[in-house]
Short mmCIF file of C-alpha atoms and ligand atoms in Angstrom, two decimals:
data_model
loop_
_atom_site.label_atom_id
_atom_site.label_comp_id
_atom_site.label_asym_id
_atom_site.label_seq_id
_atom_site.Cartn_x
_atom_site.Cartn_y
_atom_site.Cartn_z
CA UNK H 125 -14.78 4.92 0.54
CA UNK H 126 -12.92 3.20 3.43
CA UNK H 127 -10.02 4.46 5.19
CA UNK H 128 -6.87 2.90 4.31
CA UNK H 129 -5.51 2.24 7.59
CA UNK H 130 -9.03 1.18 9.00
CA UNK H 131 -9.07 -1.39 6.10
CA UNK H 132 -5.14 -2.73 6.14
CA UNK H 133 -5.23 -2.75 9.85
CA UNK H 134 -8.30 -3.06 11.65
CA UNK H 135 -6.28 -2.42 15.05
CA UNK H 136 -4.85 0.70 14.09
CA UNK H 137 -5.47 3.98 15.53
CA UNK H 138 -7.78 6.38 14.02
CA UNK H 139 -5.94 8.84 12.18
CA UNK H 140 -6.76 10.20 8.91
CA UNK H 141 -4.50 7.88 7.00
CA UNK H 142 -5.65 8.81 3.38
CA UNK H 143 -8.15 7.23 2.11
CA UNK H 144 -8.76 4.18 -1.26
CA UNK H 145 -11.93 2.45 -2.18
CA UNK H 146 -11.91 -1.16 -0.51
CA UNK H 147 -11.47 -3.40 -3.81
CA UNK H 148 -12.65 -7.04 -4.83
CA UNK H 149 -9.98 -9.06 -6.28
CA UNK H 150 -12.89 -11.17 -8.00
CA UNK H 151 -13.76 -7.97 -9.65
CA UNK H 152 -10.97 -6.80 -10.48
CA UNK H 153 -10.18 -10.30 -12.30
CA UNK H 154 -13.52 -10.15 -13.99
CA UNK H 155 -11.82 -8.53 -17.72
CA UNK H 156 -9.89 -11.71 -17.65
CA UNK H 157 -12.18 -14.30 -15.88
CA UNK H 158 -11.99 -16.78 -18.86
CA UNK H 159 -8.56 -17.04 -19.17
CA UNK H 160 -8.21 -17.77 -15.21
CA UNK H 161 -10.03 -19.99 -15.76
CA UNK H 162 -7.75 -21.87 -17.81
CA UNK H 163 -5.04 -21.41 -15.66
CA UNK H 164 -6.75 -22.99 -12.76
CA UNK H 165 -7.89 -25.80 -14.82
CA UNK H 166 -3.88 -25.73 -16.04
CA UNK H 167 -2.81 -25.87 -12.51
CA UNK H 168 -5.44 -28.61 -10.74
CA UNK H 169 -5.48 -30.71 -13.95
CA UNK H 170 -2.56 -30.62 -16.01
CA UNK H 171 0.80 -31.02 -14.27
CA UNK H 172 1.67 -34.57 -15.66
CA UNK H 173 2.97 -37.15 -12.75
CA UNK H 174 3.19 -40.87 -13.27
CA UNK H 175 3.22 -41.44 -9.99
CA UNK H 176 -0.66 -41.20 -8.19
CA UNK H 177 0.08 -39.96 -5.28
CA UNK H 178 2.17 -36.87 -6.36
CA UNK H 179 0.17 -36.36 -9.00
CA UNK H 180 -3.06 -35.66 -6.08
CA UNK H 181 -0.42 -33.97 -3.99
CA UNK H 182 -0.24 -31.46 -6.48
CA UNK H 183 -4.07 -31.34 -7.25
CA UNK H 184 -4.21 -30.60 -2.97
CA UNK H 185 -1.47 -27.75 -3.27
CA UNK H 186 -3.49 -25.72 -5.68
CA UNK H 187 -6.69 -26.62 -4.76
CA UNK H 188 -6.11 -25.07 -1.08
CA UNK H 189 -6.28 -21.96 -2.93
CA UNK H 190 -4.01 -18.88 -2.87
CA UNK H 191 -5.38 -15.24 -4.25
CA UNK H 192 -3.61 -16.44 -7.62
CA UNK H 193 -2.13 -12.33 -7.83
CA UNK H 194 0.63 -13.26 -9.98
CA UNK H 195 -1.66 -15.12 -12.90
CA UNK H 196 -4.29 -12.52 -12.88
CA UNK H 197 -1.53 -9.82 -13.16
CA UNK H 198 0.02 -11.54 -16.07
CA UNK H 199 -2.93 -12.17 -17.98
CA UNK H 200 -3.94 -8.31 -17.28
CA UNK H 201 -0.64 -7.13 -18.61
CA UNK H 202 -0.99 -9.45 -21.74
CA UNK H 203 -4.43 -7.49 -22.15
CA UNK H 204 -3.55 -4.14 -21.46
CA UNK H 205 -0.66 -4.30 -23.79
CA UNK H 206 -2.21 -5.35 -26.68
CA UNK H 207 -5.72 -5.74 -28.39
CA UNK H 208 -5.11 -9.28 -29.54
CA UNK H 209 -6.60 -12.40 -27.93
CA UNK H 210 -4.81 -13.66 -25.18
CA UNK H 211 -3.02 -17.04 -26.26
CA UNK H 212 -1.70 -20.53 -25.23
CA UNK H 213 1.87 -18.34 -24.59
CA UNK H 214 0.06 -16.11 -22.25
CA UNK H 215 -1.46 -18.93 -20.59
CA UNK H 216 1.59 -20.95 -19.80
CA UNK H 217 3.66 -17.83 -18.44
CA UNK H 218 0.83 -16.77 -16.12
CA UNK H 219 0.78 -21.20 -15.17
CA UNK H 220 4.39 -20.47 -15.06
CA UNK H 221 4.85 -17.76 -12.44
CA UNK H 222 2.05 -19.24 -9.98
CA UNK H 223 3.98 -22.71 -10.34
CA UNK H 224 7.24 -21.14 -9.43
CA UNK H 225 5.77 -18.89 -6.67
CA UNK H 226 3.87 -21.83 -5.52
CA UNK H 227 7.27 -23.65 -5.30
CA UNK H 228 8.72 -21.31 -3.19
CA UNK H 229 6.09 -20.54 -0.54
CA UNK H 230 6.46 -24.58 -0.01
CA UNK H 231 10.05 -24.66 0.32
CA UNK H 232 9.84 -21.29 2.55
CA UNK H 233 7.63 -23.20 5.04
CA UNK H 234 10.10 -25.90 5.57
CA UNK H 235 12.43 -23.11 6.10
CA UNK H 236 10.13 -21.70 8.90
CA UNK H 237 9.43 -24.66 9.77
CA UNK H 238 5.59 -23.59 9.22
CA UNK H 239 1.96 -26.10 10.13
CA UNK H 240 -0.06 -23.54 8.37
CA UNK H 241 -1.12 -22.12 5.12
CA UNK H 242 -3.98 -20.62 3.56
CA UNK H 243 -5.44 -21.68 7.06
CA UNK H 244 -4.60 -25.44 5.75
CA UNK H 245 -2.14 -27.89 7.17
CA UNK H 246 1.44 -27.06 5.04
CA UNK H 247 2.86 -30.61 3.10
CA UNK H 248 5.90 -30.11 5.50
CA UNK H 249 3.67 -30.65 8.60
CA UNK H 250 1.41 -32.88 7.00
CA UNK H 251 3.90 -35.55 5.65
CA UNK H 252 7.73 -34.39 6.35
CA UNK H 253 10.47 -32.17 5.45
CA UNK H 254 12.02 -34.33 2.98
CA UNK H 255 8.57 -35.29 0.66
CA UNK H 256 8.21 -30.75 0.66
CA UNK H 257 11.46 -29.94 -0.22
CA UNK H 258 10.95 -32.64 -3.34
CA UNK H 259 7.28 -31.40 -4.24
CA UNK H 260 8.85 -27.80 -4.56
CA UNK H 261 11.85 -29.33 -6.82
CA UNK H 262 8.87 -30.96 -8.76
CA UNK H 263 6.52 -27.45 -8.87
CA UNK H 264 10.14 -25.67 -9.92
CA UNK H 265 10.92 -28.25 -13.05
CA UNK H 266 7.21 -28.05 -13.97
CA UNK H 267 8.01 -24.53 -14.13
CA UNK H 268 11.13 -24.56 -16.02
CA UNK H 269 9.14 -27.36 -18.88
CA UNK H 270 6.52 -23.92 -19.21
CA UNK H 271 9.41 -21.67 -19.82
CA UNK H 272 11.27 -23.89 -22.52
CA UNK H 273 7.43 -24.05 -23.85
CA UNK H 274 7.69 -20.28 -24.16
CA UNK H 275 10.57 -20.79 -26.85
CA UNK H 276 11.81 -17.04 -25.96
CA UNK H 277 15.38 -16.93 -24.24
CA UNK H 278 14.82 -13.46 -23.12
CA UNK H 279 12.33 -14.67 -20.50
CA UNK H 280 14.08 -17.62 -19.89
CA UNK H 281 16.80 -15.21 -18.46
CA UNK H 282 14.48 -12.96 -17.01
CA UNK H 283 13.04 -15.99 -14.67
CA UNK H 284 16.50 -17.36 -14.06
CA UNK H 285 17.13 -14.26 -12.28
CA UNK H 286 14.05 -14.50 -10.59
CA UNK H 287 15.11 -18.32 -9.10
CA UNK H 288 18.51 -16.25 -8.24
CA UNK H 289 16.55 -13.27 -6.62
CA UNK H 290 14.06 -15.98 -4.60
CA UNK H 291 17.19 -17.30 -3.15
CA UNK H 292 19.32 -14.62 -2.33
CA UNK H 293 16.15 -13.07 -0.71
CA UNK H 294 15.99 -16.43 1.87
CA UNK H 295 19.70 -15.49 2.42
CA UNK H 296 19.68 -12.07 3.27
CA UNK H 297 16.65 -12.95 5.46
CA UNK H 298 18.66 -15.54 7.71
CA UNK H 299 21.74 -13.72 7.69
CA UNK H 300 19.88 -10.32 9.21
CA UNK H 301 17.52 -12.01 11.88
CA UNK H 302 17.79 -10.58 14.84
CA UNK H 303 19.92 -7.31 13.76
CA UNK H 304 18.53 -4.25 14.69
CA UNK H 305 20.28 -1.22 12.60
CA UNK H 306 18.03 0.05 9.99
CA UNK H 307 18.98 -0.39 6.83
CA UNK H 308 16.24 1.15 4.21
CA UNK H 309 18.11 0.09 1.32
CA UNK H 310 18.30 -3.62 2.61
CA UNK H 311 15.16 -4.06 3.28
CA UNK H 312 13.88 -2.76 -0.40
CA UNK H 313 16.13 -5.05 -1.80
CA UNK H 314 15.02 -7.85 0.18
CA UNK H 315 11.77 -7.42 -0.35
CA UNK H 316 12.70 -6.81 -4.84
CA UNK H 317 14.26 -10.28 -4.12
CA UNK H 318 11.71 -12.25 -2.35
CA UNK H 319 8.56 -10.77 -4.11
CA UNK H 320 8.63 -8.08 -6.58
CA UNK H 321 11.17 -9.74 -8.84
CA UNK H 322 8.34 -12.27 -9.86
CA UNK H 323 6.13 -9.91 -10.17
CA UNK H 324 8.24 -7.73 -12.26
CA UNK H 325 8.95 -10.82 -14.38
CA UNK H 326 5.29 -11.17 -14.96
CA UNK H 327 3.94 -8.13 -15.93
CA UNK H 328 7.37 -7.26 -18.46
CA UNK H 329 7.18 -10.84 -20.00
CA UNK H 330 3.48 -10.67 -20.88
CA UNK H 331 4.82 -7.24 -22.66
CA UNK H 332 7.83 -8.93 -24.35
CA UNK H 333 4.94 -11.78 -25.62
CA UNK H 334 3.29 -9.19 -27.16
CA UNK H 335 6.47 -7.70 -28.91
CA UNK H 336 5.83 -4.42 -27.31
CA UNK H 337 8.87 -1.58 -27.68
CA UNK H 338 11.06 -1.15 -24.88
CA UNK H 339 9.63 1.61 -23.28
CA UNK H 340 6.24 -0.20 -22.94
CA UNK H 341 8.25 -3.39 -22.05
CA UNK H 342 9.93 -1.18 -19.11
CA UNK H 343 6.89 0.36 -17.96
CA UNK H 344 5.30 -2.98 -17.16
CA UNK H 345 8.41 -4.01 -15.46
CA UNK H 346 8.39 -0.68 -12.90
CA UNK H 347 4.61 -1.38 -12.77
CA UNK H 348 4.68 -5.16 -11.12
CA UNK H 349 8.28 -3.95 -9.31
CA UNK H 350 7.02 -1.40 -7.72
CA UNK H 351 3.44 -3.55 -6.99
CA UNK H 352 5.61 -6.28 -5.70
CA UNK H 353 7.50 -3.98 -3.25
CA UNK H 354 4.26 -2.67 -1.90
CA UNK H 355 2.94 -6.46 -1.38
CA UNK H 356 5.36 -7.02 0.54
CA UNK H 357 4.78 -4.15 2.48
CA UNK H 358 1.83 -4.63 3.06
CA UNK H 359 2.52 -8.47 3.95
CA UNK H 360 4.52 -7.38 6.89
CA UNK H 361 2.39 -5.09 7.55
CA UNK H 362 -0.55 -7.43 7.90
CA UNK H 363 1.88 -9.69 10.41
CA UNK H 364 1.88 -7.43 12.70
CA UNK H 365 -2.03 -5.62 12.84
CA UNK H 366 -3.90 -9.16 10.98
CA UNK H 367 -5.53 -12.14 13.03
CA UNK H 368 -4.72 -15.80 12.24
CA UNK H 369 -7.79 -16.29 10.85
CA UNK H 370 -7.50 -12.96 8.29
CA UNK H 371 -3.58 -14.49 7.11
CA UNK H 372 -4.41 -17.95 7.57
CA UNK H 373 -1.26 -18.13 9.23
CA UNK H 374 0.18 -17.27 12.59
CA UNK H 375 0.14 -13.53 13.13
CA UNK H 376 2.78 -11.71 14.28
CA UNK H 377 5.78 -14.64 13.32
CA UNK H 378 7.86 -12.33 11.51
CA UNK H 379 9.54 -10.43 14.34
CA UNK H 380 8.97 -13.58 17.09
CA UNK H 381 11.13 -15.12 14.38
CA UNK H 382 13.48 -12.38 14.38
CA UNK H 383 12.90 -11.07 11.10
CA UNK H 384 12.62 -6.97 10.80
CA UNK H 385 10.00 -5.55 8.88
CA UNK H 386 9.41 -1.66 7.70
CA UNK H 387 6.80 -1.58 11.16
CA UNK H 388 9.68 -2.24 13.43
CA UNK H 389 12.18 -0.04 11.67
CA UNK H 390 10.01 2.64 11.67
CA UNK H 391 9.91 2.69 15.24
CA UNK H 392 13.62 1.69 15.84
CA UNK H 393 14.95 4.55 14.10
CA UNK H 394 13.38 6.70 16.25
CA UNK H 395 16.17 6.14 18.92
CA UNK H 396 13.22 7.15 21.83
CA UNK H 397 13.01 5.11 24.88
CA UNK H 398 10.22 2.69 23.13
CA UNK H 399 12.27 2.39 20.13
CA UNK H 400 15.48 1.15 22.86
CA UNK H 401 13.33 -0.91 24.59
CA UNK H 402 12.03 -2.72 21.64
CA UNK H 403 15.94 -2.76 20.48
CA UNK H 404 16.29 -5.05 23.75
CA UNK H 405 13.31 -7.20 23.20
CA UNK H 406 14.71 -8.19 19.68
CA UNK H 407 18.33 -8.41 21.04
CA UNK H 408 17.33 -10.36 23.69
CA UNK H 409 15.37 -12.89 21.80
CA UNK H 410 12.41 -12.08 24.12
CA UNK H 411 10.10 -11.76 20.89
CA UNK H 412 10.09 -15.23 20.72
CA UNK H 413 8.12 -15.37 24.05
CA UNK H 414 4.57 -14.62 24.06
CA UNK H 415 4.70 -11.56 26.55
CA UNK H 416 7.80 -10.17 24.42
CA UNK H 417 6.59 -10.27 21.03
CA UNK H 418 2.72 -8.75 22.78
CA UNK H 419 5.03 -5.88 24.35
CA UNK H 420 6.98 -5.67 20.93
CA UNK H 421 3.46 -5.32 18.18
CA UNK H 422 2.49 -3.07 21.19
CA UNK H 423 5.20 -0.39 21.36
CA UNK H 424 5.18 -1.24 17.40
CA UNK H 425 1.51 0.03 16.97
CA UNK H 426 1.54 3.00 19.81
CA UNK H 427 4.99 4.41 17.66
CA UNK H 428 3.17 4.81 14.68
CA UNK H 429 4.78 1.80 13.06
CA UNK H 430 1.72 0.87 11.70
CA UNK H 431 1.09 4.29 9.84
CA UNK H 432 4.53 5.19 8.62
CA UNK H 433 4.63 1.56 6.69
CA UNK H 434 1.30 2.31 5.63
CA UNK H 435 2.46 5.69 3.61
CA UNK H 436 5.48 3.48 2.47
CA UNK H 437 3.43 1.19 0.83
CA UNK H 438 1.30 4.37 -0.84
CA UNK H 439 4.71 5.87 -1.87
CA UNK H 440 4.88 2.88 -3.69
CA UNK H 441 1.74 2.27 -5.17
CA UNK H 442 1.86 5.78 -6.38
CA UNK H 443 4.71 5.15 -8.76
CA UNK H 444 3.16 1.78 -9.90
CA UNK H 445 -0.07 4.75 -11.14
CA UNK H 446 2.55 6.52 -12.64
CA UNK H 447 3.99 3.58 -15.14
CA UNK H 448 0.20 3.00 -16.44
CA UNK H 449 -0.23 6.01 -17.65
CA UNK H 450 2.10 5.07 -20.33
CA UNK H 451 -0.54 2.62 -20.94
CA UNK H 452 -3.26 3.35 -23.81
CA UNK H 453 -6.76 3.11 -21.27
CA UNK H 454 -8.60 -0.07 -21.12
CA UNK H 455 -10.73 -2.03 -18.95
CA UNK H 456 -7.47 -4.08 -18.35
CA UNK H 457 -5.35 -1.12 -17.59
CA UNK H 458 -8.47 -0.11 -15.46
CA UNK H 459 -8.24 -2.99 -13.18
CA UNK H 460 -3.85 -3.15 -13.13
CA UNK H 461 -4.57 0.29 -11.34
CA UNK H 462 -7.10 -1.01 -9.14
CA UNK H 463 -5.02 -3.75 -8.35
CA UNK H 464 -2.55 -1.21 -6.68
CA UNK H 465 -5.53 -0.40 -4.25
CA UNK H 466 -6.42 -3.99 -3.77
CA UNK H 467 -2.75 -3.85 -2.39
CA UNK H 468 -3.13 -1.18 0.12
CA UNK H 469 -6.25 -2.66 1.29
CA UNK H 470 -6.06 -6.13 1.32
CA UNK H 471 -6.73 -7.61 5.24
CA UNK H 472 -5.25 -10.69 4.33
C1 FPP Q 653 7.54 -16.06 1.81
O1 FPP Q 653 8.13 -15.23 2.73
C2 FPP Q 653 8.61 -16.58 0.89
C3 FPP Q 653 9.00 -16.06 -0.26
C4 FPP Q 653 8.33 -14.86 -0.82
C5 FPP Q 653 10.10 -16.63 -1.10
C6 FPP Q 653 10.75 -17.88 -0.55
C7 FPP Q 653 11.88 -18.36 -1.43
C8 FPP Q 653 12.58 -19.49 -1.22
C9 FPP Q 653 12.30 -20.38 -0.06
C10 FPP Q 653 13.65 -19.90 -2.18
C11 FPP Q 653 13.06 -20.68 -3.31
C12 FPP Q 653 13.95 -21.68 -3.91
C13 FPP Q 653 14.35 -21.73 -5.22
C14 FPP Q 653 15.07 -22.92 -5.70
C15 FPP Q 653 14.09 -20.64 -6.19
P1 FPP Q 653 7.62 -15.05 4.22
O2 FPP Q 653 8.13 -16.16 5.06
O3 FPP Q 653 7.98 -13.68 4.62
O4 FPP Q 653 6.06 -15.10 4.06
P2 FPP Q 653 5.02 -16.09 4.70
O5 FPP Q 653 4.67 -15.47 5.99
O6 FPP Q 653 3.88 -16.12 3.71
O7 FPP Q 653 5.67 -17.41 4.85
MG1 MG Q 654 7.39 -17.99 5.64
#
């Protein structure tokens, strides 16, 4: 067994934090190996481009890798949710929800005007701003040919409001940099919009595929919400306790950026002279300096920041345990629930 907050943050103090076996994504995959691997061959093979050079663009993006979460998670709720074969519908929506999370992560980097990715060069840094904001349009209409493929207007609306969600996500984002009150309720929605929406999307639609009743259908959708909310938990958690090379990315660009994450409003609410001071670092727009944003992740990680997101990502993954129980047990069901502690424990 490893301790949770050894595992999720390898800087963090040594408190008795709980404590989840360490898990292997590649094992938890395994029950559906064979049908990634269909996907992958989906996504590095068969997104049709005339032109030659977009067309190996694309083969680059998803070649560079990615954990491919969302895929595996919709081909596990396909499985758990019913004892038929998983089949070319399956396939597509699990293509379909990397494709449009792959879309956004390369518009978000023009956004943040980010070099790096998956520890690779992003395509707005390695040709221009422009040529990524046109290979995401492309990755989203790829997307939206998968959906119409899917012939099922429920899910068509349920991914609309994902696209929506993505977007209004961004907005809230830019619109609360810098501002200090803490708002609980803002940042769970923030977080539903720029993550667990898809997610949620996912795991329900693989349900709906399988003409499941609505209570399974709802299940699935609390299930990937809920996961989604505690990925991105755990993703700002990770910015402020992970190295570059765990991420792959710059650590600790969140709050030099000016975005708040569940570590700093822990320690802001607090209203103690640490939480003030880091008050004036962010007001101040010293995070964006190197000794600001070191003074900031320090006073962040000495103010228990680091543990108090840690048990709000458990509260989480807790109720994500709860929806699979409605679940009949499975191998598949087996690894959805270890996927919540893959979540927890993930170091990058
Ligand atoms: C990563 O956030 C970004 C997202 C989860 C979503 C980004 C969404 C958009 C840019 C809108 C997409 C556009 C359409 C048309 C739907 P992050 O910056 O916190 O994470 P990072 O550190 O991995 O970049
Ligand atoms: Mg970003």
């Amino acid at each position: 067994m490893t301790k949770l907050g050894a595992s999720i943050a390898e800087e963090s103090t040594d408190q008795d934090l709980g404590s989840l076996t360490k898990q292997d994504l590649g094992s938890i995959l395994a029950p559906v190996r064979k049908e990634m691997d269909l996907v992958e061959k989906f996504l590095q093979t068969n997104l049709v481009d005339d032109s030659p050079f977009v067309a190996d663009l694309l083969t680059q993006i998803f070649q560079a890798g990615g954990k491919r979460i969302r895929p595996g998670l919709v081909l596990l709720s396909a499985k758990a949710t019913s004892a038929e074969e998983v089949g070319s519908l399956q396939i597509i929506l699990s293509v379909l929800t990397e494709l449009i999370h792959t879309a956004s992560l390369v518009h978000d980097d023009v956004i943040d005007q980010a070099g790096l990715r998956r520890g690779k060069e992003t395509v707005n840094r390695k040709w221009n701003d422009k040529l990524a904001v046109l290979v995401g349009d492309l990755l989203f209409a790829q997307a939206s040919i998968c959906l119409a493929r899917l012939m099922n207007p429920a899910i068509v609306g349920i991914y609309g409001q994902v696209l929506g969600d993505l977007c209004a996500g961004e907005l809230v984002q830019m619109r609360q940099k810098y501002i200090t009150t803490v708002n609980w309720d803002n940042y769970v929605h923030k977080s539903v919009c720029k993550t667990a929406s898809l997610f949620a999307a996912g795991c329900k639609s693989a349900a709906i595929l399988n003409h499941k009743d609505d209570q399974i259908v709802q299940a699935m959708h609390d299930y990937g919400l809920n996961l989604g909310i505690c990925f991105q938990i755990v993703d700002d958690l990770l910015d402020v306790t992970a190295t570059e090379v765990q991420l792959g990315k710059p650590a600790g660009s969140d709050l030099a950026q000016g975005v708040i994450t569940a570590p700093a409003l822990f320690v802001l609410e607090r209203q103690n002279d640490k939480a003030k001071r880091l008050e004036q670092l962010i007001a101040k727009r010293e995070v964006s300096t190197e000794e600001g944003i070191s003074e900031a992740l320090s006073i962040i990680k000495s103010e228990g920041g680091v543990e108090s997101t840690i048990a709000l990502a458990q509260s989480y993954a807790q109720k994500c345990h709860q929806s699979l129980e409605l679940l009949p047990a499975s191998d598949y069901r087996q690894s959805l629930s270890m996927l919540v502690d893959f979540m927890c424990t993930r170091t990058g």
